Amino acid sequence: MTDGARTATRPGPAPRQAATHCPYCALQCGMTLRETDGRVEVLPRQFPTNRGGLCQKGWTAAELLDHPDRLTTPLLRDRPGGELRPASWDEALDRIVTGIRTVQAGHGRDAVAVFGGGGLTNEKAYALGRFARVTLRTRLIDYNGRWCMSSAAAAGTRAFGIDRGLPFPLTDLGHADTLLLVGANPAETMPPLMRHLADQRRRGGRLIVVDPRVTATARQADLHLQPLPGTDLAVANALLHIALTEGLLDRDYVAARTTGFDEVRRTVAGCLPAEVERLSGVPVADLEATARALATADRAIILTARGAEQHAKGVDTVTAFINLALALGLPGRPGSGYGCLTGQGNGQGGREHGQKADQLPGYRRIDDPVARAHVAGVWGVPVDELPGPGVPAYELLDSLGTPEGPKALLVLGSNPVVSAPRAARVESRLRALDLLVVADFLRSETAELADVVLPVAQWAEEDGTMTNLEGRVLRRRALREPPPGVRTDLAVLADLTARLDASAHPSDPRSADPRAVFEELRRASAGGPADYAGVTWDRIDTDTGVFWPCPVVDGPDTPRLFVDSFPTPDGRARFRPVTHRPAAEPVDAAHPLHFTTGRVLAHYQSGAQTRRVDALRRAAPGGFVELHPDLAARLGVADGDEVRVVSRRGELRAPARLTPTIRPDTVFAPFHWPGAARANSVTNDAVDPVSGMPEFKICAVRVERAEP
Ligand SMILES: Nc1nc2c(c(=O)[nH]1)N[C@H]1C(S)=C(S)[C@@H](COP(=O)(O)OP(=O)(O)OC[C@H]3O[C@@H](n4cnc5c(=O)[nH]c(N)nc54)[C@H](O)[C@@H]3O)O[C@H]1N2
Ligand SMILES: Nc1nc2c(c(=O)[nH]1)N[C@H]1C(S)=C(S)[C@@H](COP(=O)(O)OP(=O)(O)OC[C@H]3O[C@@H](n4cnc5c(=O)[nH]c(N)nc54)[C@H](O)[C@@H]3O)O[C@H]1N2
Ligand code: SF4
Ligand SMILES: [Mo]
């Protein structure tokens, strides 16, 4: 967290500065960018989430602004297998328009698909959804948020009637008497958040961490449960079983504020802690201590993140923790609750405004006739021209270039060649397209496969709004203009719309002005679950942001949800019985180990950005495989030896890192690298039946020493 300010250089005029937020994760740490003689410096800025802290990625974020790898001209591939060559914008846009017209004429509207990202601003996410539905009139749009928090989102909506990652401000964490973190490693994934946890422990609060590895976060915990990957659901049910049998439930709350408890009671009655100990490896005594610590606390908070969620049963796993929280009376109680730690910079806002396959702006459902009528009205199109729901991300990528699937794809803000499950298959599907268009500011591994690459602006070169992990809408502010030859994502969508669609709409899909797009987003979201109607640009500009829902201009916003009721038809939260089921791919003699994946501090996601930053590359130069020394001894592997991790889908090769902090039956690799070390060559593409979330966090593998 202390690396000194990094700088980037470009000859420029007067010194200037912008109070903005980090381009990377959902904590959206406040930072000030200062440009002097073309050099951009990052300074930490006080904001409620980071409280003046930044991690190494934030400190070094400006280095990419003037990076030699920065794209400043469109690139075009003239024939399959040929090289990408520089082209003019006119040439590139014409090629895209011709390609889209050709495949749609031959195969229908849905022959073109769109893939977005949770790092896009609210305005871009909104404009992208509108571009797909109104300009392209395709139903096929989805985005990388499907890889991220979709299971927590689905479980939250099912139980509470709404999905806002944290239904309370992050500062509540510092006041919790008991805090349970399930499958979250914020010491590496959101380092400044640890300031809140330090507060919590200073006040005498207890931190309990559930993770198959002794992570930097787990090391700070009072109690660490180290389950076998994929057994969190059983752990949650056992905790509820203990609370039930020890009479620790909040009966008044359950009676007054919830429905459906009886069936859950019957289900968890059969979930015996001793059996869960055998399944998960978590001792009964630790389960009991956890249940008691949660139940006896005045203020108790349960948080899940990707470790619990990225499973083919992720929705039910989150549901099990929500059941526990409800039975203990936590949601809506001051200082207590359940939440999910959303991941990407705009992971929250990006899932609200229509880049999701089944969604319209304001977190409305695309199959809801009232929602369709409202949004069609804002967009000025006949309601029956709005397409219906599309398909979730993996299904979409897996269908590309097949006889029934899309023939053209536009990607904005994702690098699926590295980050998608079963990535080799996804790569071959991308290669099967007639037209792949990628808008990026770098030649990501996905851009390398594109027929057309469009160079777009970076975060410090554009205005906009983001919604952080608390549901707080905040302002991204431009420091400077994009370099010559570079356009903003909004300008790209407006340019394409102007070329593709001759008709005029009352809504102005040709506007590239973020503020104008935000004004339209406000109207489109009005009355929906994620209501931004009262969130004005001026208000977020002068304040520390506004928590949605905020339906009325100058009216109150909503830092805390569920205080008096839940946004369900009867105002009550809904229990739902769930039972453990095994991972999609069981271990067997040929693949006897569990493989799980995650992150390291220095790199962000597919690494397209952070692998190009010197300090971050030095801090974490390449992929690795964590192995327990006992396992390594059995396999004859020494620290640093190159190993192969082999699943039924493929393999990765990387040096072994021996550490007693991982279970001996489990191996771990981070997913930030392409090529031989790509973790997603190995991962399973089984998905959750409700959310479409892939099972990134468990599959069956064997590990071998690689012959040099
Ligand atoms: N440095 C860094 N920070 C980031 C990002 C990044 O790429 N790099 N990405 C951002 C984004 S988009 C996200 S979504 C967040 C993710 O933030 P986290 O969810 O904290 O990150 P992960 O490392 O994916 O997973 C967390 C932990 O889950 C554990 N785990 C694996 N399998 C299981 C299991 O079956 N059960 C349990 N209980 N735990 C398990 C792993 O050991 C890991 O320590 O981070 C955000 N911040
Ligand atoms: N094995 C395994 N795989 C995983 C995960 C895991 O835990 N394990 N986690 C999953 C999760 S939670 C996530 S969120 C995904 C993320 O994985 P990706 O979707 O690949 O996300 P990024 O690497 O952030 O890719 C963003 C790309 O868009 C570009 N970009 C950034 N901002 C913008 C913008 O504003 N406009 C445009 N046009 N481009 C932009 C960047 O340069 C980069 O090339 O990975 C998932 N994959
Ligand atoms: S914690 Fe997240 S938002 Fe904060 S500086 Fe690091 S990457 Fe940026
Ligand atoms: Mo994510």
mmCIF file of N, CA and C and ligand atoms in Angstrom, residues 148 306 343-344 599 605, ligand 4:
data_model
loop_
_atom_site.group_PDB
_atom_site.id
_atom_site.type_symbol
_atom_site.label_atom_id
_atom_site.label_comp_id
_atom_site.label_asym_id
_atom_site.label_seq_id
_atom_site.Cartn_x
_atom_site.Cartn_y
_atom_site.Cartn_z
ATOM 1 N N CYS A 148 -18.803 -12.668 -12.102
ATOM 2 C CA CYS A 148 -18.337 -11.941 -10.927
ATOM 3 C C CYS A 148 -19.295 -12.104 -9.749
ATOM 4 N N ARG A 306 -16.146 -14.002 -3.927
ATOM 5 C CA ARG A 306 -16.097 -14.970 -5.017
ATOM 6 C C ARG A 306 -15.799 -16.396 -4.547
ATOM 7 N N GLY A 343 -16.996 -6.807 -6.997
ATOM 8 C CA GLY A 343 -15.594 -6.769 -7.364
ATOM 9 C C GLY A 343 -15.130 -5.668 -8.289
ATOM 10 N N GLN A 344 -15.753 -5.546 -9.464
ATOM 11 C CA GLN A 344 -15.219 -4.638 -10.467
ATOM 12 C C GLN A 344 -15.569 -3.185 -10.142
ATOM 13 N N ARG A 599 -6.889 -14.467 -6.863
ATOM 14 C CA ARG A 599 -6.158 -13.258 -7.219
ATOM 15 C C ARG A 599 -4.922 -13.028 -6.366
ATOM 16 N N GLN A 605 -7.485 -8.794 -12.537
ATOM 17 C CA GLN A 605 -8.258 -9.573 -13.496
ATOM 18 C C GLN A 605 -7.397 -10.265 -14.531
HETATM 19 MO MO MO B 4 -15.159 -9.761 -10.455
#
